[in-house]
Coordinates of C-alpha atoms in Angstrom, one line a residue:
M1 CA 48.7 -75.7 -83.5
A2 CA 50.9 -74.3 -80.7
T3 CA 53.6 -76.6 -79.3
R4 CA 53.8 -77.6 -75.7
G5 CA 57.1 -75.6 -75.3
H6 CA 55.4 -72.5 -76.7
I7 CA 52.5 -72.9 -74.3
T8 CA 54.8 -73.4 -71.4
E9 CA 56.8 -70.3 -72.3
K10 CA 53.7 -68.3 -72.8
A11 CA 52.3 -69.5 -69.5
V12 CA 55.4 -68.3 -67.7
L13 CA 55.2 -64.9 -69.2
V14 CA 51.6 -64.5 -68.6
H15 CA 51.9 -65.7 -65.1
E16 CA 54.6 -63.1 -64.4
D17 CA 52.5 -60.4 -65.8
E18 CA 49.4 -61.4 -63.8
Y19 CA 51.5 -61.6 -60.5
R20 CA 53.1 -58.2 -61.3
K21 CA 49.7 -56.5 -61.7
T22 CA 48.9 -57.5 -58.0
F23 CA 51.6 -55.0 -56.9
P24 CA 50.5 -51.8 -58.6
I25 CA 52.9 -48.9 -58.4
E26 CA 50.2 -46.5 -57.1
S27 CA 50.1 -48.6 -54.0
Y28 CA 53.4 -50.5 -53.7
V29 CA 57.1 -49.8 -53.7
D30 CA 58.4 -53.0 -55.3
E31 CA 56.4 -55.5 -53.3
T32 CA 56.0 -53.4 -50.2
Y33 CA 52.6 -51.8 -49.5
W34 CA 52.9 -48.1 -49.0
A35 CA 51.5 -48.3 -45.5
D36 CA 54.3 -50.7 -44.5
L37 CA 57.0 -48.3 -45.5
P38 CA 59.2 -46.7 -42.7
I39 CA 57.5 -43.5 -41.5
G40 CA 59.8 -41.1 -43.2
Q41 CA 59.7 -42.9 -46.5
R42 CA 56.0 -43.3 -46.2
I43 CA 55.4 -39.5 -45.6
R44 CA 57.6 -38.7 -48.6
W45 CA 55.8 -41.2 -50.8
M46 CA 52.4 -39.8 -49.8
L47 CA 53.4 -36.2 -50.4
K48 CA 54.9 -37.1 -53.7
Q49 CA 51.8 -39.0 -54.8
Q50 CA 49.5 -36.1 -53.5
A51 CA 51.4 -33.8 -55.8
S52 CA 50.4 -36.3 -58.5
R53 CA 54.0 -37.2 -59.3
V54 CA 53.8 -41.0 -59.8
V55 CA 56.0 -43.6 -61.4
D56 CA 54.3 -45.1 -64.4
F57 CA 55.2 -47.7 -67.0
C58 CA 56.0 -46.3 -70.5
T59 CA 54.9 -48.2 -73.7
N60 CA 58.3 -49.8 -74.0
G61 CA 58.0 -51.3 -70.5
S62 CA 60.8 -49.1 -68.9
E63 CA 60.0 -46.9 -66.0
C64 CA 59.6 -43.3 -66.4
E65 CA 58.4 -40.5 -64.1
R66 CA 55.8 -38.1 -65.2
D67 CA 53.9 -35.3 -63.6
E68 CA 50.3 -36.5 -64.0
E69 CA 48.8 -33.1 -62.8
K70 CA 50.7 -31.2 -65.5
A71 CA 49.8 -33.9 -68.0
E72 CA 46.1 -33.6 -67.2
L73 CA 46.3 -29.8 -67.4
A74 CA 48.1 -30.1 -70.8
A75 CA 45.5 -32.5 -72.0
V76 CA 42.7 -30.2 -71.0
W77 CA 44.4 -27.2 -72.6
K78 CA 44.9 -29.1 -75.8
I79 CA 41.2 -30.1 -75.9
F80 CA 40.2 -26.6 -75.0
K81 CA 42.2 -25.2 -78.0
Q82 CA 40.5 -27.6 -80.3
D83 CA 37.0 -26.9 -78.8
P84 CA 36.6 -24.5 -75.9
L85 CA 33.4 -26.2 -74.7
E86 CA 34.7 -29.8 -74.8
P87 CA 36.4 -29.8 -71.3
F88 CA 33.0 -28.7 -69.8
V89 CA 31.2 -31.4 -71.8
I90 CA 33.6 -34.0 -70.4
F91 CA 33.0 -32.7 -66.8
W92 CA 29.3 -32.8 -67.5
K93 CA 29.3 -36.4 -68.7
R94 CA 31.5 -37.6 -65.9
Y95 CA 30.3 -35.8 -62.9
V96 CA 27.2 -33.7 -63.5
I97 CA 25.1 -36.4 -65.1
S98 CA 25.9 -39.0 -62.4
G99 CA 24.8 -36.5 -59.8
M100 CA 21.8 -35.1 -61.6
G101 CA 19.4 -37.0 -59.4
L102 CA 20.9 -35.5 -56.3
F103 CA 20.5 -32.1 -58.0
T104 CA 16.8 -32.7 -58.0
E105 CA 17.1 -33.9 -54.4
G106 CA 18.9 -30.8 -53.2
Y107 CA 16.5 -28.6 -55.3
V108 CA 13.2 -30.0 -53.9
L109 CA 14.2 -31.0 -50.4
F110 CA 15.6 -27.7 -49.4
S111 CA 12.8 -25.8 -51.1
I112 CA 10.6 -26.9 -48.2
T113 CA 12.1 -24.3 -45.9
N114 CA 12.4 -21.7 -48.5
I115 CA 8.8 -22.0 -49.6
H116 CA 7.5 -22.3 -46.0
A117 CA 8.9 -18.8 -45.3
L118 CA 7.0 -17.4 -48.3
F119 CA 3.8 -19.1 -47.3
Q120 CA 4.0 -17.8 -43.8
Q121 CA 4.0 -14.3 -45.0
S122 CA 1.5 -14.6 -47.9
Y123 CA -0.9 -17.2 -46.4
Q124 CA -0.8 -16.3 -42.7
P125 CA -4.3 -17.7 -41.8
C126 CA -3.1 -21.0 -43.1
W127 CA 0.6 -21.1 -42.3
K128 CA 0.9 -18.9 -39.3
T129 CA -2.3 -18.6 -37.3
Y130 CA -3.9 -21.8 -38.6
K131 CA -7.4 -20.4 -38.7
E132 CA -8.1 -21.9 -42.1
C133 CA -5.8 -24.8 -42.2
S134 CA -5.1 -27.8 -39.9
E135 CA -1.9 -27.1 -37.9
V136 CA -1.1 -30.8 -38.1
W137 CA -1.2 -31.0 -41.9
T138 CA 0.6 -27.7 -42.3
Q139 CA 3.5 -29.0 -40.1
T140 CA 3.6 -32.4 -42.0
T141 CA 4.7 -30.4 -45.1
D142 CA 8.0 -29.9 -43.2
Y143 CA 8.8 -33.6 -42.7
F144 CA 6.6 -35.7 -45.1
Q145 CA 9.2 -35.5 -47.8
V146 CA 11.8 -36.8 -45.3
V147 CA 9.5 -39.8 -44.5
G148 CA 9.2 -40.5 -48.2
I149 CA 13.0 -40.3 -48.6
I150 CA 13.5 -42.9 -45.8
L151 CA 11.1 -45.3 -47.6
G152 CA 12.8 -44.7 -51.0
Q153 CA 16.2 -45.3 -49.6
L154 CA 15.2 -48.7 -48.1
L155 CA 13.1 -49.7 -51.1
V156 CA 15.3 -48.7 -54.0
G157 CA 18.5 -49.7 -52.1
F158 CA 17.1 -53.2 -52.1
L159 CA 15.9 -53.1 -55.7
G160 CA 19.3 -51.8 -56.8
D161 CA 21.0 -55.1 -55.6
W162 CA 18.1 -57.3 -56.7
L163 CA 17.3 -56.0 -60.2
G164 CA 20.3 -53.8 -61.0
R165 CA 21.6 -50.2 -60.6
R166 CA 20.1 -49.1 -64.0
W167 CA 16.7 -50.5 -63.1
G168 CA 16.8 -48.9 -59.8
M169 CA 17.7 -45.5 -61.3
I170 CA 14.8 -45.8 -63.8
Q171 CA 12.3 -46.5 -61.1
V172 CA 13.7 -43.6 -59.1
V173 CA 12.9 -41.2 -62.0
F174 CA 9.3 -42.7 -62.1
F175 CA 8.9 -42.1 -58.3
L176 CA 10.1 -38.6 -58.7
S177 CA 6.8 -38.0 -60.4
P178 CA 4.2 -37.4 -57.7
Y179 CA 0.9 -39.4 -58.0
L180 CA 2.6 -42.2 -59.9
F181 CA 2.5 -45.1 -57.5
A182 CA 2.5 -48.2 -59.6
L183 CA 5.2 -48.1 -62.3
W184 CA 6.9 -51.4 -61.6
S185 CA 8.2 -52.4 -64.9
E186 CA 10.9 -51.2 -67.3
R187 CA 8.6 -50.5 -70.3
S188 CA 8.8 -48.1 -73.2
K189 CA 8.5 -44.4 -73.9
E190 CA 5.0 -44.0 -72.4
D191 CA 6.5 -44.2 -68.9
A192 CA 8.6 -41.1 -69.4
V193 CA 5.6 -39.2 -70.7
I194 CA 3.5 -40.2 -67.7
M195 CA 6.5 -39.4 -65.3
L196 CA 6.7 -35.9 -66.9
L197 CA 3.0 -35.4 -66.5
G198 CA 3.2 -36.4 -62.8
A199 CA 6.0 -33.9 -62.2
I200 CA 3.9 -31.2 -63.8
M201 CA 1.0 -32.2 -61.5
L202 CA 3.0 -31.2 -58.6
S203 CA 3.3 -27.7 -59.8
V204 CA -0.5 -27.5 -60.3
A205 CA -1.6 -29.4 -57.1
T206 CA -4.8 -27.9 -55.7
G207 CA -7.8 -28.6 -53.6
T208 CA -11.4 -27.7 -53.2
T209 CA -10.3 -25.7 -50.1
I210 CA -7.1 -24.2 -49.1
N211 CA -6.7 -26.9 -46.4
G212 CA -7.3 -29.5 -49.1
W213 CA -4.5 -27.9 -51.1
V214 CA -2.2 -28.2 -48.1
I215 CA -3.0 -31.9 -47.7
M216 CA -2.3 -32.5 -51.4
Y217 CA 0.9 -30.6 -51.2
A218 CA 2.0 -32.7 -48.2
I219 CA 1.1 -36.0 -50.0
S220 CA 3.0 -34.9 -53.1
Q221 CA 6.1 -34.2 -51.0
L222 CA 5.8 -37.7 -49.5
V223 CA 5.7 -39.4 -52.9
Y224 CA 8.3 -37.2 -54.4
G225 CA 10.5 -38.1 -51.4
V226 CA 10.4 -41.8 -52.3
G227 CA 12.1 -41.1 -55.6
V228 CA 14.5 -38.7 -54.0
G229 CA 15.5 -41.3 -51.4
G230 CA 16.3 -43.8 -54.0
E231 CA 18.9 -41.4 -55.5
Y232 CA 21.1 -42.0 -52.5
P233 CA 21.9 -45.7 -52.9
M234 CA 21.8 -45.5 -56.7
T235 CA 24.1 -42.5 -57.1
G236 CA 26.4 -43.5 -54.4
T237 CA 27.0 -47.1 -55.6
S238 CA 27.1 -46.2 -59.3
A239 CA 29.7 -43.4 -58.8
A240 CA 31.8 -45.7 -56.6
E241 CA 31.7 -48.4 -59.2
K242 CA 32.4 -46.1 -62.2
E243 CA 36.1 -47.1 -62.5
T244 CA 37.4 -50.5 -63.3
P245 CA 38.0 -52.5 -60.1
G246 CA 41.6 -52.6 -59.2
S247 CA 42.4 -49.8 -61.6
R248 CA 44.7 -46.9 -60.7
A249 CA 41.7 -44.5 -60.9
D250 CA 39.7 -46.7 -58.4
K251 CA 42.5 -46.4 -55.9
L252 CA 43.3 -42.8 -56.3
H253 CA 40.2 -41.0 -57.4
R254 CA 37.1 -43.0 -56.3
G255 CA 36.5 -40.5 -53.5
R256 CA 36.6 -37.6 -55.9
N257 CA 34.2 -39.3 -58.3
V258 CA 31.7 -40.0 -55.7
V259 CA 31.9 -36.6 -53.9
L260 CA 31.8 -34.6 -57.1
A261 CA 28.6 -36.4 -58.0
F262 CA 27.3 -35.5 -54.4
T263 CA 28.2 -31.9 -54.8
M264 CA 25.2 -31.6 -57.2
Q265 CA 23.1 -31.6 -54.0
G266 CA 24.5 -28.2 -53.2
W267 CA 24.1 -26.9 -56.8
G268 CA 20.5 -28.0 -56.5
Q269 CA 20.0 -25.9 -53.4
L270 CA 21.6 -22.9 -55.2
A271 CA 19.3 -23.4 -58.2
N272 CA 16.2 -23.6 -56.1
L273 CA 17.0 -20.2 -54.5
G274 CA 17.8 -18.7 -57.8
V275 CA 14.6 -19.9 -59.4
L276 CA 12.4 -18.8 -56.4
M277 CA 14.0 -15.3 -56.3
V278 CA 13.5 -14.8 -60.0
G279 CA 10.0 -16.1 -59.8
L280 CA 9.1 -13.8 -56.9
L281 CA 10.5 -10.8 -58.6
A282 CA 8.6 -11.6 -61.8
F283 CA 5.3 -12.4 -60.2
N284 CA 5.4 -9.9 -57.2
S285 CA 7.3 -7.1 -59.1
K286 CA 9.4 -6.5 -56.0
G287 CA 11.1 -8.7 -53.4
S288 CA 10.4 -6.7 -50.3
G289 CA 6.8 -7.6 -49.9
P290 CA 3.9 -7.7 -49.1
Y291 CA 3.3 -10.8 -51.1
S292 CA 0.0 -11.6 -52.7
H293 CA -1.6 -15.0 -52.8
G294 CA -1.3 -15.0 -56.5
A295 CA 2.4 -14.1 -56.6
A296 CA 3.3 -16.6 -53.9
G297 CA 1.3 -19.4 -55.7
A298 CA 2.8 -18.6 -59.0
T299 CA 6.3 -18.6 -57.6
Y300 CA 5.9 -21.9 -55.9
R301 CA 4.4 -23.6 -59.0
F302 CA 7.0 -22.1 -61.3
S303 CA 9.7 -23.5 -59.1
F304 CA 8.4 -27.1 -59.5
A305 CA 7.6 -26.7 -63.2
F306 CA 11.3 -25.7 -63.6
I307 CA 12.6 -28.9 -62.0
A308 CA 10.1 -31.0 -64.1
V309 CA 12.3 -30.2 -67.1
F310 CA 15.3 -31.8 -65.5
I311 CA 13.3 -34.8 -64.5
A312 CA 12.0 -35.2 -68.1
W313 CA 15.7 -35.2 -69.3
L314 CA 16.8 -37.6 -66.5
A315 CA 14.0 -40.1 -67.6
Y316 CA 15.2 -39.8 -71.1
Y317 CA 18.8 -40.4 -70.3
R318 CA 18.4 -43.3 -68.0
I319 CA 15.9 -45.2 -70.2
W320 CA 17.7 -44.7 -73.5
R321 CA 21.4 -43.7 -72.9
L322 CA 22.4 -45.2 -69.5
K323 CA 24.7 -48.1 -70.2
G324 CA 27.0 -50.3 -68.1
A325 CA 25.7 -49.3 -64.7
D326 CA 25.3 -53.0 -63.7
T327 CA 28.8 -54.2 -64.8
H328 CA 30.2 -54.7 -61.3
L329 CA 26.9 -56.2 -59.9
N330 CA 26.5 -58.7 -62.8
A331 CA 30.1 -59.8 -62.4
S332 CA 29.5 -60.5 -58.6
K333 CA 26.2 -62.4 -59.4
A334 CA 28.0 -64.5 -62.0
K335 CA 30.7 -65.3 -59.7
N336 CA 28.2 -66.4 -56.9
K337 CA 25.8 -68.0 -59.4
A338 CA 23.0 -65.7 -58.1
S339 CA 20.3 -64.4 -60.4
G340 CA 18.1 -62.5 -57.9
Y341 CA 18.7 -60.8 -54.6
N342 CA 21.7 -62.5 -52.8
S343 CA 20.1 -63.0 -49.3
G344 CA 23.0 -65.1 -48.4
S345 CA 25.4 -62.2 -48.9
F346 CA 23.1 -60.0 -46.8
G347 CA 23.2 -62.5 -44.0
M348 CA 27.0 -62.6 -44.2
L349 CA 27.0 -58.8 -44.2
L350 CA 25.1 -58.8 -40.8
K351 CA 27.3 -61.5 -39.5
H352 CA 30.7 -60.1 -40.4
F353 CA 30.2 -56.4 -41.0
W354 CA 27.5 -55.5 -38.5
H355 CA 29.9 -53.1 -36.8
R356 CA 30.6 -51.2 -40.0
L357 CA 26.8 -51.0 -40.6
L358 CA 26.4 -49.7 -37.1
G359 CA 29.1 -47.1 -37.8
T360 CA 27.8 -45.9 -41.2
C361 CA 24.2 -45.8 -40.0
L362 CA 24.8 -43.9 -36.7
C363 CA 27.4 -41.5 -38.2
W364 CA 24.9 -40.6 -41.0
F365 CA 22.2 -40.1 -38.3
C366 CA 24.4 -37.7 -36.3
N367 CA 25.4 -35.8 -39.5
D368 CA 21.8 -35.3 -40.7
F369 CA 20.7 -34.4 -37.2
M370 CA 23.2 -31.5 -37.4
F371 CA 22.8 -30.7 -41.1
Y372 CA 19.0 -30.6 -41.3
G373 CA 18.8 -29.3 -37.8
N374 CA 21.0 -26.4 -39.0
A375 CA 18.7 -25.9 -42.0
T376 CA 15.6 -26.0 -39.8
F377 CA 16.6 -23.2 -37.6
R378 CA 18.2 -21.1 -40.4
T379 CA 15.2 -18.7 -40.2
V380 CA 15.9 -18.2 -36.5
F381 CA 19.6 -17.4 -37.2
I382 CA 18.8 -15.0 -40.0
G383 CA 16.2 -13.3 -37.7
I384 CA 18.9 -12.6 -35.2
L385 CA 21.1 -11.0 -37.9
V386 CA 18.5 -8.8 -39.6
G387 CA 15.5 -8.8 -37.3
P388 CA 12.3 -10.8 -37.0
N389 CA 10.4 -8.8 -39.7
A390 CA 12.9 -9.3 -42.6
S391 CA 11.3 -10.0 -46.0
V392 CA 11.4 -13.4 -47.6
M393 CA 13.8 -12.1 -50.2
T394 CA 16.2 -11.0 -47.4
N395 CA 16.0 -14.5 -45.8
W396 CA 16.7 -16.1 -49.2
L397 CA 19.7 -13.9 -49.9
W398 CA 21.3 -14.9 -46.5
N399 CA 20.5 -18.5 -47.3
L400 CA 22.1 -18.1 -50.7
L401 CA 25.3 -17.0 -48.9
N402 CA 25.2 -20.0 -46.7
V403 CA 24.8 -22.3 -49.7
G404 CA 27.8 -20.6 -51.4
V405 CA 29.9 -21.4 -48.2
S406 CA 28.7 -25.0 -48.3
L407 CA 29.5 -25.4 -52.0
F408 CA 33.1 -24.4 -51.2
G409 CA 33.1 -27.1 -48.5
Y410 CA 31.7 -29.6 -51.0
H411 CA 34.3 -29.1 -53.6
F412 CA 37.2 -28.7 -51.2
A413 CA 36.2 -32.2 -49.8
A414 CA 36.0 -33.6 -53.3
F415 CA 39.6 -32.5 -54.2
S416 CA 41.2 -33.6 -51.0
I417 CA 39.3 -36.6 -49.9
D418 CA 41.8 -39.0 -51.7
W419 CA 44.8 -37.6 -49.9
K420 CA 46.2 -40.6 -48.0
W421 CA 47.6 -38.5 -45.1
Y422 CA 44.1 -37.0 -44.5
G423 CA 41.5 -39.4 -46.0
R424 CA 37.8 -40.0 -45.4
K425 CA 37.9 -41.1 -41.7
R426 CA 40.0 -38.2 -40.5
M427 CA 37.9 -35.7 -42.6
Q428 CA 34.8 -37.0 -41.0
A429 CA 36.1 -37.1 -37.5
I430 CA 37.5 -33.6 -37.7
G431 CA 34.3 -32.3 -39.3
F432 CA 32.1 -33.7 -36.5
L433 CA 34.4 -32.4 -33.8
A434 CA 34.5 -28.8 -35.4
D435 CA 30.7 -28.7 -35.7
F436 CA 30.4 -29.9 -32.1
I437 CA 32.5 -27.0 -30.9
L438 CA 30.8 -24.5 -33.3
F439 CA 27.3 -25.5 -32.1
L440 CA 28.3 -25.6 -28.4
L441 CA 29.5 -22.0 -28.4
P442 CA 26.0 -20.5 -29.3
A443 CA 24.4 -22.8 -26.8
A444 CA 26.7 -21.8 -23.9
L445 CA 27.0 -18.0 -25.0
W446 CA 23.6 -17.4 -26.4
G447 CA 23.0 -14.1 -24.4
T448 CA 26.4 -12.8 -25.4
L449 CA 26.3 -13.6 -29.0
T450 CA 22.8 -12.2 -29.5
G451 CA 23.0 -9.2 -27.3
S452 CA 25.5 -7.0 -29.1
V453 CA 26.6 -6.1 -32.6
T454 CA 30.0 -7.7 -32.1
G455 CA 28.4 -10.9 -30.7
T456 CA 26.1 -11.1 -33.7
K457 CA 29.0 -10.9 -36.1
V458 CA 30.8 -13.7 -34.2
F459 CA 27.4 -15.7 -34.4
Q460 CA 27.4 -15.0 -38.1
F461 CA 30.9 -16.4 -38.5
I462 CA 30.1 -19.5 -36.4
Y463 CA 27.1 -20.3 -38.4
F464 CA 28.8 -20.1 -41.8
F465 CA 31.9 -21.8 -40.6
S466 CA 29.8 -24.7 -39.3
S467 CA 28.3 -25.0 -42.7
F468 CA 31.8 -25.3 -44.3
W469 CA 33.0 -28.0 -41.8
N470 CA 29.7 -29.9 -42.3
Q471 CA 30.4 -30.2 -46.0
F472 CA 34.2 -30.5 -45.7
G473 CA 33.4 -33.4 -43.3
P474 CA 30.6 -35.8 -42.5
N475 CA 28.0 -34.7 -45.0
C476 CA 30.3 -35.8 -47.9
T477 CA 32.1 -38.6 -46.2
T478 CA 29.0 -40.5 -44.9
F479 CA 27.7 -40.6 -48.4
L480 CA 31.0 -41.9 -49.7
V481 CA 32.0 -44.4 -47.0
A482 CA 28.7 -46.2 -47.1
A483 CA 29.3 -46.8 -50.8
E484 CA 32.8 -48.3 -50.6
V485 CA 33.2 -50.4 -47.4
Y486 CA 30.7 -53.1 -48.3
P487 CA 30.7 -55.9 -51.0
T488 CA 29.2 -55.3 -54.4
S489 CA 26.3 -57.8 -54.0
V490 CA 24.8 -55.8 -51.0
R491 CA 26.4 -52.4 -51.5
S492 CA 23.2 -50.7 -52.6
T493 CA 21.2 -52.3 -49.7
A494 CA 23.7 -51.3 -47.1
H495 CA 24.1 -47.8 -48.5
G496 CA 20.3 -47.4 -48.6
L497 CA 20.0 -48.6 -45.0
S498 CA 22.7 -46.3 -43.8
A499 CA 21.1 -43.4 -45.6
A500 CA 17.6 -44.3 -44.2
V501 CA 18.8 -44.2 -40.6
G502 CA 20.6 -41.0 -41.4
K503 CA 17.4 -39.4 -42.6
C504 CA 15.8 -40.4 -39.3
G505 CA 18.4 -38.0 -37.9
A506 CA 16.9 -35.3 -40.2
L507 CA 13.3 -36.2 -39.2
V508 CA 13.9 -35.9 -35.4
P509 CA 15.0 -32.3 -35.3
T510 CA 12.4 -31.3 -37.9
V511 CA 9.7 -32.4 -35.6
L512 CA 11.4 -31.7 -32.3
F513 CA 12.3 -28.1 -33.1
N514 CA 8.6 -27.2 -33.3
Y515 CA 8.5 -27.7 -29.5
I516 CA 11.8 -26.3 -28.0
G517 CA 13.4 -22.9 -27.7
N518 CA 16.3 -21.4 -29.7
T519 CA 18.9 -22.0 -27.0
T520 CA 17.8 -25.5 -26.4
K521 CA 18.1 -26.3 -30.2
F522 CA 21.9 -25.6 -30.1
W523 CA 22.3 -27.6 -26.9
V524 CA 20.5 -30.6 -28.6
V525 CA 22.3 -30.3 -31.9
C526 CA 25.9 -30.0 -30.7
W527 CA 25.9 -33.4 -29.0
A528 CA 25.2 -35.1 -32.3
G529 CA 28.6 -33.8 -33.4
L530 CA 30.3 -35.3 -30.4
L531 CA 28.6 -38.6 -30.8
G532 CA 29.4 -38.7 -34.5
F533 CA 33.1 -38.1 -33.7
F534 CA 33.3 -41.0 -31.3
M535 CA 31.3 -43.4 -33.6
T536 CA 33.7 -42.4 -36.5
V537 CA 36.8 -43.1 -34.5
M538 CA 35.4 -46.4 -33.2
F539 CA 33.5 -48.0 -36.1
I540 CA 34.5 -46.4 -39.4
P541 CA 37.3 -48.1 -41.5
E542 CA 39.7 -46.0 -43.6
A543 CA 39.2 -47.0 -47.2
T544 CA 41.4 -44.2 -48.8
G545 CA 43.6 -45.9 -51.4
L546 CA 42.1 -49.3 -51.0
D547 CA 40.6 -50.5 -54.3
L548 CA 37.2 -52.2 -54.5
L549 CA 38.7 -55.3 -56.1
E550 CA 40.9 -56.1 -53.1
Q551 CA 37.8 -55.8 -50.8
E552 CA 36.0 -58.1 -53.1
R553 CA 38.9 -60.5 -52.9
R554 CA 38.5 -60.6 -49.2
W555 CA 34.8 -61.2 -49.5
D556 CA 35.3 -64.1 -51.8
Y557 CA 37.5 -65.7 -49.1
M558 CA 34.8 -65.1 -46.6
Q559 CA 32.0 -66.6 -48.8
Q560 CA 34.1 -69.7 -49.2
G561 CA 34.4 -70.0 -45.4
R562 CA 38.1 -69.2 -45.6
G563 CA 37.9 -65.6 -44.2
K564 CA 40.8 -66.2 -41.8
E565 CA 43.0 -67.4 -44.7
Y566 CA 42.9 -64.0 -46.2
H567 CA 46.1 -62.0 -45.4
G568 CA 45.9 -59.1 -47.8
I569 CA 45.8 -55.3 -47.5
A570 CA 42.0 -55.3 -46.8
V571 CA 42.9 -56.4 -43.2
H572 CA 45.8 -54.0 -42.9
P573 CA 45.6 -52.1 -39.7
R574 CA 45.6 -48.9 -41.8
H575 CA 42.2 -49.9 -43.4
L576 CA 40.4 -51.3 -40.3
S577 CA 38.3 -49.4 -37.6
L578 CA 39.4 -49.2 -34.1
F579 CA 36.8 -51.7 -33.2
E580 CA 38.0 -54.2 -35.8
K581 CA 41.5 -53.9 -34.4
G582 CA 41.0 -53.4 -30.7
V583 CA 38.1 -55.8 -30.1
L584 CA 38.0 -58.3 -33.0
G585 CA 41.7 -58.4 -33.7
I586 CA 41.3 -58.7 -37.4
H587 CA 44.5 -56.9 -38.2
H588 CA 46.4 -59.9 -36.9
Q589 CA 45.5 -61.7 -40.2
Y590 CA 47.6 -59.3 -42.2
N591 CA 50.7 -61.1 -43.5
P592 CA 52.2 -59.7 -46.7
E593 CA 54.5 -62.8 -47.2
L594 CA 51.5 -65.2 -47.0
D595 CA 49.4 -62.9 -49.2
A596 CA 52.2 -62.9 -51.9
E597 CA 52.1 -66.7 -51.9
A598 CA 48.3 -66.6 -52.2
K599 CA 48.6 -64.1 -55.2
K600 CA 51.0 -66.5 -57.0
A601 CA 48.5 -69.3 -56.6
E602 CA 45.6 -67.2 -57.8
A603 CA 47.7 -66.0 -60.7
T604 CA 48.7 -69.6 -61.6
Q605 CA 45.0 -70.6 -61.5
K606 CA 43.9 -67.6 -63.6
V607 CA 46.6 -68.2 -66.2
S608 CA 45.8 -71.9 -66.4
Q609 CA 42.2 -71.2 -67.0
R610 CA 43.0 -68.6 -69.6
L611 CA 45.4 -70.9 -71.5
Q612 CA 42.8 -73.8 -71.3
D613 CA 40.2 -71.6 -72.9
E614 CA 42.6 -70.5 -75.6
Q615 CA 43.5 -74.1 -76.4
V616 CA 39.8 -75.0 -76.8
V617 CA 39.3 -72.1 -79.1
Q618 CA 42.5 -73.0 -81.2
V619 CA 41.4 -76.7 -81.5
A620 CA 38.0 -75.5 -82.7
D621 CA 39.7 -73.2 -85.3
D622 CA 42.0 -76.0 -86.5
Q623 CA 39.0 -78.4 -86.9

């Protein structure tokens, strides 16, 4: 049995190690937080870290400097030489799988506009003149899926915090299958079979009349939307919680992890266009038209049958292969001794973080107003470029180019969003401001931009450039920020609520644009960018470089009624919104000296508990 002296010596060593871990080298210089460094030293430190040159601790405990970027590339090259496909397999497992639900979201959601253009040319009595179909039901196909998405974001966001991330993801897959309304238990393999059957039913939806088919198509979009909506809180929270809390990867690469998963939305759009174009060429023999009913119907059904394959694989993976998705949530529930939904945490969220919730909700609303408004009048824009009688294939090709520009924005955001000198908040604010200007120009100069060849080329540049700034800006950051500025116990709920308000921003222009002219559309959309800019500046905190563990530490203080006793970096002026600093004055709590004392006390408590547990085990072994 260990002697008292040995225990004391071990306690001192363990205590020093625990205390040292609270000042990680990726955030501190000695015990000085990087944001507290003098401005010149801080800039050099940020640029050095951005270049991925960091000080790390070698296995022997001495300090050594290594170039991580070169180390990563060397590791990738080594793996590539051993197996050329292995780097792609790693990327697939780490980023593609986590974003596969959003791949299906991007595929189906943006297919609405693409398929609508085909139907307008092939089913004119139903989709253009409305002689055979109800105009109301035909128009609902433009926004019923968005209504379903809003419901799914609220419902699955709540379920994700109540029953767990994995359960929420599985239910999302079930809801992705139209006509399956009552799959409420995590059962066995039969669920996946029924889910796949439901997905196939979307591709063969029909009615006794053509108007009946339109009604079934609209209802299918609504139910499908519930599942798609659930992907937002599930993918966002799971990707944010992928790394170990407090780890170096959590601080430096959390944004990249989340946004690379989110980029699958763009790849879904690209895949949808590719499948539709291949299908139309196969079933219509040419892309220029005219398009027969049979060719249009076969193309539409083929596109949904294609995505059913991915849904089947998604069901398999989430039921049998998905592990560890609830690690963070279970730890939070264990700490708070909560087994179900933590309604007390939600009440505290509304009390202490209502301003953050207002910011993430309204910024997402403004973004989706611009983003989906842009998608809605895409046909108008393309008509200006190539004329009102352009074929469906021509429209799809121009749309394909726009998606390519968007994908560049997605990935540029993913690989720059963790730069401390730029960060999420600045990226979002600049993106909003850029799109405000780019949408204001067509509104003010409509006649000039549409009345000449030169003006049309300028208009073309403006449209594509606005797509880039939307992705390299608020479309990526709103998804990320809502997943990282709230505590674990209510993160999914807050993300789902923010996303639902955002999708209301998508719903409004979808309906409104049926009743206003082209010039007015730009006048309406541009102001959403300006409002989003001001909401970002006022209410959005800067979480770049702030790990989730430190935010949970502050939340623990708040749950204990000791919120004002917390003095750590989560209340550093760098990581607070303008409202939190200028109105609430929360930044006055920040005190690194007092926080260091609190960390020592916490380390002492943690070490004492650990040694007590070890003693109990030792005594049991001796006996």
